[in-house]
PDB file of C-alpha atoms in Angstrom:
ATOM      1  CA  MET A   1       0.000   0.000   0.000  1.00  0.00           C
ATOM      2  CA  GLN A   2       2.866   2.393   0.744  1.00  0.00           C
ATOM      3  CA  ALA A   3       4.280   1.785  -2.722  1.00  0.00           C
ATOM      4  CA  LYS A   4       0.981   2.841  -4.270  1.00  0.00           C
ATOM      5  CA  LEU A   5       0.907   5.955  -2.106  1.00  0.00           C
ATOM      6  CA  ASP A   6       4.385   6.886  -3.349  1.00  0.00           C
ATOM      7  CA  GLN A   7       3.341   6.694  -6.992  1.00  0.00           C
ATOM      8  CA  ARG A   8       2.815   9.917  -8.901  1.00  0.00           C
ATOM      9  CA  ALA A   9      -0.637   8.854 -10.133  1.00  0.00           C
ATOM     10  CA  THR A  10      -2.944   8.053  -7.222  1.00  0.00           C
ATOM     11  CA  THR A  11      -5.591   5.350  -7.265  1.00  0.00           C
ATOM     12  CA  PHE A  12      -6.959   6.158  -3.827  1.00  0.00           C
ATOM     13  CA  CYS A  13     -10.313   7.578  -2.789  1.00  0.00           C
ATOM     14  CA  HIS A  14     -12.198   8.145   0.445  1.00  0.00           C
ATOM     15  CA  CYS A  15     -15.079   6.043   1.729  1.00  0.00           C
ATOM     16  CA  TRP A  16     -17.371   6.793   4.637  1.00  0.00           C
ATOM     17  CA  ARG A  17     -19.356   4.197   6.548  1.00  0.00           C
ATOM     18  CA  VAL A  18     -22.246   5.689   8.531  1.00  0.00           C
ATOM     19  CA  ALA A  19     -23.729   3.441  11.230  1.00  0.00           C
ATOM     20  CA  ARG A  20     -26.922   4.729  12.847  1.00  0.00           C
ATOM     21  CA  ASN A  21     -28.146   3.734  16.295  1.00  0.00           C
ATOM     22  CA  ASP A  22     -30.972   1.694  14.746  1.00  0.00           C
ATOM     23  CA  ALA A  23     -28.372  -0.729  13.270  1.00  0.00           C
ATOM     24  CA  THR A  24     -28.696   0.754   9.770  1.00  0.00           C
ATOM     25  CA  ALA A  25     -25.331   1.046   7.978  1.00  0.00           C
ATOM     26  CA  MET A  26     -24.721   3.054   4.794  1.00  0.00           C
ATOM     27  CA  GLY A  27     -21.661   3.691   2.670  1.00  0.00           C
ATOM     28  CA  PHE A  28     -20.622   6.700   0.583  1.00  0.00           C
ATOM     29  CA  THR A  29     -17.547   7.395  -1.516  1.00  0.00           C
ATOM     30  CA  ASP A  30     -16.055  10.283  -3.493  1.00  0.00           C
ATOM     31  CA  HIS A  31     -15.045   7.837  -6.247  1.00  0.00           C
ATOM     32  CA  ASP A  32     -16.966   7.776  -9.536  1.00  0.00           C
ATOM     33  CA  ARG A  33     -18.268   4.222  -9.102  1.00  0.00           C
ATOM     34  CA  ASP A  34     -19.614   2.093  -6.268  1.00  0.00           C
ATOM     35  CA  LEU A  35     -17.184   0.138  -4.087  1.00  0.00           C
ATOM     36  CA  THR A  36     -17.965  -2.800  -1.797  1.00  0.00           C
ATOM     37  CA  PHE A  37     -16.093  -4.146   1.234  1.00  0.00           C
ATOM     38  CA  ASN A  38     -16.898  -5.271   4.784  1.00  0.00           C
ATOM     39  CA  GLY A  39     -20.420  -6.117   3.631  1.00  0.00           C
ATOM     40  CA  VAL A  40     -21.269  -2.490   2.775  1.00  0.00           C
ATOM     41  CA  THR A  41     -21.711  -0.932  -0.654  1.00  0.00           C
ATOM     42  CA  PHE A  42     -20.195   2.547  -0.770  1.00  0.00           C
ATOM     43  CA  ARG A  43     -22.317   4.516  -3.181  1.00  0.00           C
ATOM     44  CA  ALA A  44     -20.791   6.954  -5.640  1.00  0.00           C
ATOM     45  CA  ASN A  45     -22.268  10.239  -6.883  1.00  0.00           C
ATOM     46  CA  THR A  46     -23.932  10.950  -3.534  1.00  0.00           C
ATOM     47  CA  GLY A  47     -22.477  14.444  -3.195  1.00  0.00           C
ATOM     48  CA  LEU A  48     -20.953  13.625   0.189  1.00  0.00           C
ATOM     49  CA  SER A  49     -17.572  15.019   1.181  1.00  0.00           C
ATOM     50  CA  ALA A  50     -15.772  15.342   4.497  1.00  0.00           C
ATOM     51  CA  SER A  51     -13.085  17.630   5.813  1.00  0.00           C
ATOM     52  CA  GLN A  52      -9.997  16.404   7.621  1.00  0.00           C
ATOM     53  CA  LEU A  53     -10.602  15.750  11.298  1.00  0.00           C
ATOM     54  CA  GLU A  54      -8.479  18.136  13.335  1.00  0.00           C
ATOM     55  CA  SER A  55      -6.963  16.867  16.573  1.00  0.00           C
ATOM     56  CA  SER A  56      -4.778  18.369  19.266  1.00  0.00           C
ATOM     57  CA  VAL A  57      -2.592  17.208  22.111  1.00  0.00           C
ATOM     58  CA  GLY A  58      -4.507  16.383  25.283  1.00  0.00           C
ATOM     59  CA  PHE A  59      -8.158  15.545  25.785  1.00  0.00           C
ATOM     60  CA  ALA A  60      -9.652  18.309  23.641  1.00  0.00           C
ATOM     61  CA  PRO A  61     -12.108  16.736  21.180  1.00  0.00           C
ATOM     62  CA  GLY A  62     -11.175  16.801  17.522  1.00  0.00           C
ATOM     63  CA  THR A  63     -13.580  18.409  15.079  1.00  0.00           C
ATOM     64  CA  GLY A  64     -14.442  17.960  11.452  1.00  0.00           C
ATOM     65  CA  GLU A  65     -17.390  18.240   9.122  1.00  0.00           C
ATOM     66  CA  ALA A  66     -19.217  16.148   6.559  1.00  0.00           C
ATOM     67  CA  ALA A  67     -21.264  17.979   3.983  1.00  0.00           C
ATOM     68  CA  GLY A  68     -23.414  16.804   1.121  1.00  0.00           C
ATOM     69  CA  ALA A  69     -26.458  17.234  -1.021  1.00  0.00           C
ATOM     70  CA  LEU A  70     -29.680  15.430  -0.240  1.00  0.00           C
ATOM     71  CA  SER A  71     -29.370  13.444  -3.439  1.00  0.00           C
ATOM     72  CA  ASP A  72     -28.891   9.839  -2.332  1.00  0.00           C
ATOM     73  CA  GLU A  73     -32.089   7.836  -1.867  1.00  0.00           C
ATOM     74  CA  SER A  74     -30.852   6.487   1.484  1.00  0.00           C
ATOM     75  CA  LEU A  75     -30.128   9.982   2.846  1.00  0.00           C
ATOM     76  CA  THR A  76     -33.396  11.834   3.257  1.00  0.00           C
ATOM     77  CA  GLU A  77     -34.358  15.128   4.817  1.00  0.00           C
ATOM     78  CA  ALA A  78     -37.034  13.429   6.925  1.00  0.00           C
ATOM     79  CA  ASP A  79     -34.490  11.094   8.539  1.00  0.00           C
ATOM     80  CA  LEU A  80     -32.213  14.039   9.359  1.00  0.00           C
ATOM     81  CA  LEU A  81     -35.049  15.993  10.972  1.00  0.00           C
ATOM     82  CA  ASN A  82     -36.299  12.957  12.868  1.00  0.00           C
ATOM     83  CA  GLY A  83     -32.914  12.533  14.540  1.00  0.00           C
ATOM     84  CA  LEU A  84     -32.039   9.148  13.046  1.00  0.00           C
ATOM     85  CA  TYR A  85     -28.462  10.317  12.459  1.00  0.00           C
ATOM     86  CA  ASP A  86     -27.924  11.821  15.920  1.00  0.00           C
ATOM     87  CA  GLY A  87     -24.941  10.123  17.531  1.00  0.00           C
ATOM     88  CA  ALA A  88     -24.264   7.984  14.459  1.00  0.00           C
ATOM     89  CA  SER A  89     -20.753   6.591  13.974  1.00  0.00           C
ATOM     90  CA  VAL A  90     -18.761   7.644  10.898  1.00  0.00           C
ATOM     91  CA  GLU A  91     -15.728   5.643   9.725  1.00  0.00           C
ATOM     92  CA  THR A  92     -13.386   7.325   7.240  1.00  0.00           C
ATOM     93  CA  TRP A  93     -11.429   4.951   5.000  1.00  0.00           C
ATOM     94  CA  LEU A  94      -8.649   5.514   2.484  1.00  0.00           C
ATOM     95  CA  VAL A  95      -9.235   2.895  -0.229  1.00  0.00           C
ATOM     96  CA  ASP A  96      -7.451   1.859  -3.378  1.00  0.00           C
ATOM     97  CA  TRP A  97     -10.304   1.711  -5.861  1.00  0.00           C
ATOM     98  CA  THR A  98      -8.390  -0.739  -8.080  1.00  0.00           C
ATOM     99  CA  ASN A  99      -8.129  -3.230  -5.192  1.00  0.00           C
ATOM    100  CA  VAL A 100     -10.349  -2.504  -2.199  1.00  0.00           C
ATOM    101  CA  THR A 101      -8.377  -4.926  -0.016  1.00  0.00           C
ATOM    102  CA  ASP A 102      -5.710  -2.199   0.101  1.00  0.00           C
ATOM    103  CA  ARG A 103      -7.363   0.174   2.503  1.00  0.00           C
ATOM    104  CA  ALA A 104      -6.696   1.938   5.794  1.00  0.00           C
ATOM    105  CA  LEU A 105      -9.064   3.163   8.471  1.00  0.00           C
ATOM    106  CA  LEU A 106      -8.215   6.841   8.967  1.00  0.00           C
ATOM    107  CA  ASP A 107     -10.622   7.849  11.692  1.00  0.00           C
ATOM    108  CA  ILE A 108     -13.813   7.060  13.600  1.00  0.00           C
ATOM    109  CA  ALA A 109     -16.003   9.984  14.578  1.00  0.00           C
ATOM    110  CA  THR A 110     -19.504  10.652  15.898  1.00  0.00           C
ATOM    111  CA  ILE A 111     -22.079  12.879  14.249  1.00  0.00           C
ATOM    112  CA  GLY A 112     -22.909  15.887  16.415  1.00  0.00           C
ATOM    113  CA  GLU A 113     -24.837  18.979  15.357  1.00  0.00           C
ATOM    114  CA  ILE A 114     -26.484  18.818  11.933  1.00  0.00           C
ATOM    115  CA  ARG A 115     -27.235  21.986   9.958  1.00  0.00           C
ATOM    116  CA  ARG A 116     -29.690  21.686   7.096  1.00  0.00           C
ATOM    117  CA  GLY A 117     -30.046  23.964   4.115  1.00  0.00           C
ATOM    118  CA  GLU A 118     -32.584  23.970   1.302  1.00  0.00           C
ATOM    119  CA  MET A 119     -30.879  21.248  -0.726  1.00  0.00           C
ATOM    120  CA  ALA A 120     -27.856  20.252   1.363  1.00  0.00           C
ATOM    121  CA  PHE A 121     -26.715  19.509   4.896  1.00  0.00           C
ATOM    122  CA  ALA A 122     -23.562  19.804   7.016  1.00  0.00           C
ATOM    123  CA  ALA A 123     -22.880  17.470   9.934  1.00  0.00           C
ATOM    124  CA  GLU A 124     -20.347  18.088  12.683  1.00  0.00           C
ATOM    125  CA  LEU A 125     -17.931  15.180  13.202  1.00  0.00           C
ATOM    126  CA  ARG A 126     -16.671  14.751  16.761  1.00  0.00           C
ATOM    127  CA  SER A 127     -13.744  12.594  17.787  1.00  0.00           C
ATOM    128  CA  SER A 128     -14.067  10.025  20.573  1.00  0.00           C
ATOM    129  CA  ALA A 129     -12.558  12.575  22.975  1.00  0.00           C
ATOM    130  CA  HIS A 130     -15.917  14.418  23.078  1.00  0.00           C
ATOM    131  CA  LEU A 131     -17.091  11.746  25.549  1.00  0.00           C
ATOM    132  CA  PHE A 132     -14.827  13.368  28.159  1.00  0.00           C
ATOM    133  CA  ASP A 133     -16.984  16.519  27.951  1.00  0.00           C
ATOM    134  CA  GLN A 134     -20.124  14.678  29.007  1.00  0.00           C
ATOM    135  CA  GLN A 135     -21.320  14.799  32.581  1.00  0.00           C
ATOM    136  CA  GLN A 136     -20.338  11.844  34.708  1.00  0.00           C
ATOM    137  CA  GLY A 137     -21.959  10.869  37.996  1.00  0.00           C
ATOM    138  CA  ARG A 138     -24.982  12.445  39.666  1.00  0.00           C
ATOM    139  CA  ALA A 139     -25.952  16.100  39.660  1.00  0.00           C
ATOM    140  CA  PHE A 140     -26.743  17.778  43.000  1.00  0.00           C
ATOM    141  CA  GLN A 141     -30.137  19.346  42.210  1.00  0.00           C
ATOM    142  CA  ARG A 142     -33.658  19.531  43.585  1.00  0.00           C
ATOM    143  CA  SER A 143     -35.378  17.876  40.635  1.00  0.00           C
ATOM    144  CA  CYS A 144     -34.835  14.302  39.493  1.00  0.00           C
ATOM    145  CA  SER A 145     -31.795  13.815  37.251  1.00  0.00           C
ATOM    146  CA  ALA A 146     -33.086  10.573  35.701  1.00  0.00           C
ATOM    147  CA  ASP A 147     -35.254  10.266  32.618  1.00  0.00           C
ATOM    148  CA  LEU A 148     -38.609   8.581  33.013  1.00  0.00           C
ATOM    149  CA  GLY A 149     -38.244   4.900  32.194  1.00  0.00           C
ATOM    150  CA  ASP A 150     -34.437   4.715  32.150  1.00  0.00           C
ATOM    151  CA  ALA A 151     -32.379   2.293  34.247  1.00  0.00           C
ATOM    152  CA  ARG A 152     -32.013   4.693  37.179  1.00  0.00           C
ATOM    153  CA  CYS A 153     -35.727   5.537  37.215  1.00  0.00           C
ATOM    154  CA  GLY A 154     -36.814   1.916  36.866  1.00  0.00           C
ATOM    155  CA  PHE A 155     -40.403   2.793  35.960  1.00  0.00           C
ATOM    156  CA  ASN A 156     -42.104   0.870  33.154  1.00  0.00           C
ATOM    157  CA  VAL A 157     -43.646   3.504  30.882  1.00  0.00           C
ATOM    158  CA  LEU A 158     -45.595   0.758  29.073  1.00  0.00           C
ATOM    159  CA  ALA A 159     -47.417  -0.254  32.255  1.00  0.00           C
ATOM    160  CA  PRO A 160     -51.235  -0.114  32.024  1.00  0.00           C
ATOM    161  CA  GLY A 161     -52.567   3.395  32.509  1.00  0.00           C
ATOM    162  CA  PHE A 162     -49.319   5.141  31.520  1.00  0.00           C
ATOM    163  CA  HIS A 163     -49.341   4.775  27.754  1.00  0.00           C
ATOM    164  CA  ALA A 164     -51.813   4.835  24.902  1.00  0.00           C
ATOM    165  CA  THR A 165     -51.868   3.786  21.267  1.00  0.00           C
ATOM    166  CA  SER A 166     -54.041   5.354  18.631  1.00  0.00           C
ATOM    167  CA  LEU A 167     -54.455   6.327  14.994  1.00  0.00           C
ATOM    168  CA  ILE A 168     -54.185   9.989  14.069  1.00  0.00           C
ATOM    169  CA  ALA A 169     -57.572  11.448  13.191  1.00  0.00           C
ATOM    170  CA  ALA A 170     -56.400  14.845  11.947  1.00  0.00           C
ATOM    171  CA  PHE A 171     -53.403  17.174  11.925  1.00  0.00           C
ATOM    172  CA  VAL A 172     -54.471  20.820  11.891  1.00  0.00           C
ATOM    173  CA  GLY A 173     -52.551  23.923  12.940  1.00  0.00           C
ATOM    174  CA  GLY A 174     -49.705  21.967  14.525  1.00  0.00           C
ATOM    175  CA  ALA A 175     -52.063  19.927  16.745  1.00  0.00           C
ATOM    176  CA  ILE A 176     -52.379  16.155  16.369  1.00  0.00           C
ATOM    177  CA  ASP A 177     -55.908  14.945  17.108  1.00  0.00           C
ATOM    178  CA  MET A 178     -56.677  11.327  17.965  1.00  0.00           C
ATOM    179  CA  ASP A 179     -59.176   9.143  19.810  1.00  0.00           C
ATOM    180  CA  LEU A 180     -57.813   7.161  22.745  1.00  0.00           C
ATOM    181  CA  SER A 181     -59.285   3.999  24.214  1.00  0.00           C
ATOM    182  CA  GLU A 182     -59.367   5.489  27.737  1.00  0.00           C
ATOM    183  CA  THR A 183     -59.603   8.897  29.322  1.00  0.00           C
ATOM    184  CA  PHE A 184     -56.637  10.788  30.778  1.00  0.00           C
ATOM    185  CA  ASP A 185     -56.427  14.115  32.560  1.00  0.00           C
ATOM    186  CA  SER A 186     -55.304  16.977  30.349  1.00  0.00           C
ATOM    187  CA  GLY A 187     -51.541  17.390  30.664  1.00  0.00           C
ATOM    188  CA  PHE A 188     -50.975  13.733  31.574  1.00  0.00           C
ATOM    189  CA  PHE A 189     -48.765  13.192  28.493  1.00  0.00           C
ATOM    190  CA  ALA A 190     -47.134  16.661  28.533  1.00  0.00           C
ATOM    191  CA  GLY A 191     -43.366  16.171  28.657  1.00  0.00           C
ATOM    192  CA  GLY A 192     -43.768  12.558  27.599  1.00  0.00           C
ATOM    193  CA  ALA A 193     -42.991  10.979  24.243  1.00  0.00           C
ATOM    194  CA  LEU A 194     -44.932  10.424  21.037  1.00  0.00           C
ATOM    195  CA  THR A 195     -43.502   7.699  18.807  1.00  0.00           C
ATOM    196  CA  PHE A 196     -44.743   7.107  15.277  1.00  0.00           C
ATOM    197  CA  THR A 197     -45.224   3.389  14.657  1.00  0.00           C
ATOM    198  CA  SER A 198     -46.246   3.755  11.005  1.00  0.00           C
ATOM    199  CA  GLY A 199     -46.291   6.324   8.245  1.00  0.00           C
ATOM    200  CA  ALA A 200     -43.582   8.610   6.885  1.00  0.00           C
ATOM    201  CA  ASN A 201     -42.143   9.189  10.379  1.00  0.00           C
ATOM    202  CA  GLU A 202     -42.084   5.556  11.499  1.00  0.00           C
ATOM    203  CA  ASN A 203     -39.833   4.924  14.536  1.00  0.00           C
ATOM    204  CA  ALA A 204     -39.271   8.669  15.082  1.00  0.00           C
ATOM    205  CA  ARG A 205     -39.709   9.797  18.705  1.00  0.00           C
ATOM    206  CA  PHE A 206     -40.674  13.324  19.772  1.00  0.00           C
ATOM    207  CA  THR A 207     -41.240  15.129  23.066  1.00  0.00           C
ATOM    208  CA  ILE A 208     -44.834  16.193  23.692  1.00  0.00           C
ATOM    209  CA  LYS A 209     -45.240  19.916  24.358  1.00  0.00           C
ATOM    210  CA  SER A 210     -48.876  19.954  25.429  1.00  0.00           C
ATOM    211  CA  HIS A 211     -51.724  17.503  25.883  1.00  0.00           C
ATOM    212  CA  TRP A 212     -55.406  18.370  26.041  1.00  0.00           C
ATOM    213  CA  GLN A 213     -58.197  15.823  26.349  1.00  0.00           C
ATOM    214  CA  ALA A 214     -61.985  15.828  26.522  1.00  0.00           C
ATOM    215  CA  ASN A 215     -63.562  12.408  27.016  1.00  0.00           C
ATOM    216  CA  PHE A 216     -61.738  10.112  24.564  1.00  0.00           C
ATOM    217  CA  ARG A 217     -60.640  12.810  22.084  1.00  0.00           C
ATOM    218  CA  ALA A 218     -57.043  13.942  22.715  1.00  0.00           C
ATOM    219  CA  SER A 219     -54.990  16.683  21.098  1.00  0.00           C
ATOM    220  CA  VAL A 220     -51.215  16.958  21.448  1.00  0.00           C
ATOM    221  CA  THR A 221     -48.541  19.314  20.127  1.00  0.00           C
ATOM    222  CA  LEU A 222     -44.826  18.565  19.739  1.00  0.00           C
ATOM    223  CA  TRP A 223     -41.792  20.672  20.599  1.00  0.00           C
ATOM    224  CA  THR A 224     -40.175  19.955  17.221  1.00  0.00           C
ATOM    225  CA  PRO A 225     -42.010  19.112  13.986  1.00  0.00           C
ATOM    226  CA  PRO A 226     -41.369  15.739  12.309  1.00  0.00           C
ATOM    227  CA  GLY A 227     -39.487  15.574   9.051  1.00  0.00           C
ATOM    228  CA  GLY A 228     -42.151  13.599   7.200  1.00  0.00           C
ATOM    229  CA  ALA A 229     -45.790  14.338   6.562  1.00  0.00           C
ATOM    230  CA  ILE A 230     -48.293  13.603   9.332  1.00  0.00           C
ATOM    231  CA  LEU A 231     -51.357  11.955   7.814  1.00  0.00           C
ATOM    232  CA  ALA A 232     -54.640  10.664   9.160  1.00  0.00           C
ATOM    233  CA  GLY A 233     -54.314   6.962   9.896  1.00  0.00           C
ATOM    234  CA  ASP A 234     -50.690   7.102  11.085  1.00  0.00           C
ATOM    235  CA  ALA A 235     -50.270   4.957  14.202  1.00  0.00           C
ATOM    236  CA  VAL A 236     -48.668   6.505  17.288  1.00  0.00           C
ATOM    237  CA  LEU A 237     -47.631   5.499  20.798  1.00  0.00           C
ATOM    238  CA  LEU A 238     -47.952   8.005  23.666  1.00  0.00           C
ATOM    239  CA  THR A 239     -46.120   7.589  26.978  1.00  0.00           C
ATOM    240  CA  ALA A 240     -46.702   9.592  30.148  1.00  0.00           C
ATOM    241  CA  GLY A 241     -44.767  12.739  30.922  1.00  0.00           C
ATOM    242  CA  CYS A 242     -42.887  13.546  34.127  1.00  0.00           C
ATOM    243  CA  ASP A 243     -41.999  17.004  35.461  1.00  0.00           C
ATOM    244  CA  LYS A 244     -39.225  15.432  37.593  1.00  0.00           C
ATOM    245  CA  SER A 245     -40.714  16.697  40.848  1.00  0.00           C
ATOM    246  CA  PRO A 246     -40.936  14.532  43.988  1.00  0.00           C
ATOM    247  CA  THR A 247     -44.701  15.129  44.088  1.00  0.00           C
ATOM    248  CA  SER A 248     -45.219  13.615  40.639  1.00  0.00           C
ATOM    249  CA  CYS A 249     -42.824  10.787  41.418  1.00  0.00           C
ATOM    250  CA  ARG A 250     -44.786   9.891  44.547  1.00  0.00           C
ATOM    251  CA  LEU A 251     -48.390  10.534  43.511  1.00  0.00           C
ATOM    252  CA  LYS A 252     -48.396   9.980  39.736  1.00  0.00           C
ATOM    253  CA  PHE A 253     -45.931   7.093  39.422  1.00  0.00           C
ATOM    254  CA  ASP A 254     -45.634   5.743  43.003  1.00  0.00           C
ATOM    255  CA  ASN A 255     -41.869   5.582  42.428  1.00  0.00           C
ATOM    256  CA  ILE A 256     -40.466   7.900  45.086  1.00  0.00           C
ATOM    257  CA  VAL A 257     -38.017   5.193  46.207  1.00  0.00           C
ATOM    258  CA  ASN A 258     -36.158   5.731  42.915  1.00  0.00           C
ATOM    259  CA  PHE A 259     -36.282   9.548  42.968  1.00  0.00           C
ATOM    260  CA  ARG A 260     -32.892  10.793  41.775  1.00  0.00           C
ATOM    261  CA  GLY A 261     -32.954  14.324  43.178  1.00  0.00           C
ATOM    262  CA  PHE A 262     -32.339  16.153  46.443  1.00  0.00           C
ATOM    263  CA  PRO A 263     -35.666  17.895  47.231  1.00  0.00           C
ATOM    264  CA  HIS A 264     -34.530  19.011  50.721  1.00  0.00           C
ATOM    265  CA  MET A 265     -31.353  20.766  49.656  1.00  0.00           C
ATOM    266  CA  PRO A 266     -31.214  24.417  50.831  1.00  0.00           C
ATOM    267  CA  GLY A 267     -32.063  27.066  48.292  1.00  0.00           C
ATOM    268  CA  ASN A 268     -30.122  30.238  47.505  1.00  0.00           C
ATOM    269  CA  ASP A 269     -31.931  32.136  50.259  1.00  0.00           C
ATOM    270  CA  ARG A 270     -30.546  29.683  52.828  1.00  0.00           C
ATOM    271  CA  VAL A 271     -27.053  29.740  51.372  1.00  0.00           C
ATOM    272  CA  ILE A 272     -26.646  33.530  51.566  1.00  0.00           C
ATOM    273  CA  ALA A 273     -28.563  33.991  54.849  1.00  0.00           C
ATOM    274  CA  TYR A 274     -26.748  35.032  58.006  1.00  0.00           C
ATOM    275  CA  PRO A 275     -27.388  34.083  61.661  1.00  0.00           C
ATOM    276  CA  SER A 276     -30.051  36.116  63.397  1.00  0.00           C
ATOM    277  CA  ALA A 277     -31.627  35.856  66.833  1.00  0.00           C
ATOM    278  CA  LEU A 278     -34.946  36.780  65.231  1.00  0.00           C
ATOM    279  CA  ALA A 279     -34.809  33.772  62.880  1.00  0.00           C
ATOM    280  CA  PRO A 280     -35.269  30.527  64.859  1.00  0.00           C
ATOM    281  CA  ALA A 281     -34.461  28.453  61.769  1.00  0.00           C
ATOM    282  CA  MET A 282     -30.927  29.930  61.660  1.00  0.00           C
ATOM    283  CA  ASP A 283     -29.773  28.719  65.076  1.00  0.00           C
ATOM    284  CA  GLY A 284     -27.591  25.949  63.666  1.00  0.00           C
ATOM    285  CA  GLY A 285     -30.212  23.240  64.093  1.00  0.00           C
ATOM    286  CA  SER A 286     -32.158  21.210  61.580  1.00  0.00           C
ATOM    287  CA  PHE A 287     -34.273  22.968  58.976  1.00  0.00           C
ATOM    288  CA  PHE A 288     -36.891  20.202  59.282  1.00  0.00           C
ATOM    289  CA  ARG A 289     -38.238  19.878  62.827  1.00  0.00           C
TER     290      ARG A 289
END
């Protein structure tokens, strides 16, 4: 391979393998014809290009960028908007297009922020060092630091009475109307999740902004719009929302034993207060007596 690199006429190109979190893998190349290796076909003429990943000494994360036109059939605007590429892994290969067995893995990065234009997109590529920037351990805060249904919360969001399935009846003015099989209080699903189980947005998950219900007819709005069209008849799954307060954890979910917050921590008024004979609570004793 080194001998080929030393030649005056190059036969090398770049290939990118994109692996999404839903186990979907796609390949792209800047060569003029498709290449296949490692069980992936790297498609040509996709308009995808990537800059060199910059790195530095230490633990600072390296940065790069992949840009391209929305021209390949496997790379759609709806999938970008629905977050299917968030956190996806990107392998950059240097490949001899005359013999794909002569190849070298140049870098492995993770897709970060994605910017979308009218006919193209640009995705930030982060090196593995970006994991050092993520919070580790627990946060000292009043509200719960866990997400409803995760391993630390331990609550089953698919338990009876905490989820609902339905078919969309109408989508008007940003509100999704549907008929549920049981009644819920308005706001029960606010902050929860709506997952499309069919239609153009299948498998896409969105946070519910508001939930209003009268009898069996429910209406919900989302914080971010889906990438695909929302049509009557699309199937959806709704899961309950949690405001991360100890009251909701105890009364709504009966899960206070797994509450991951510190509701009795002193507030700012306690921190900056000074001792006073006129304030019995500031005598050095317990705040809760």
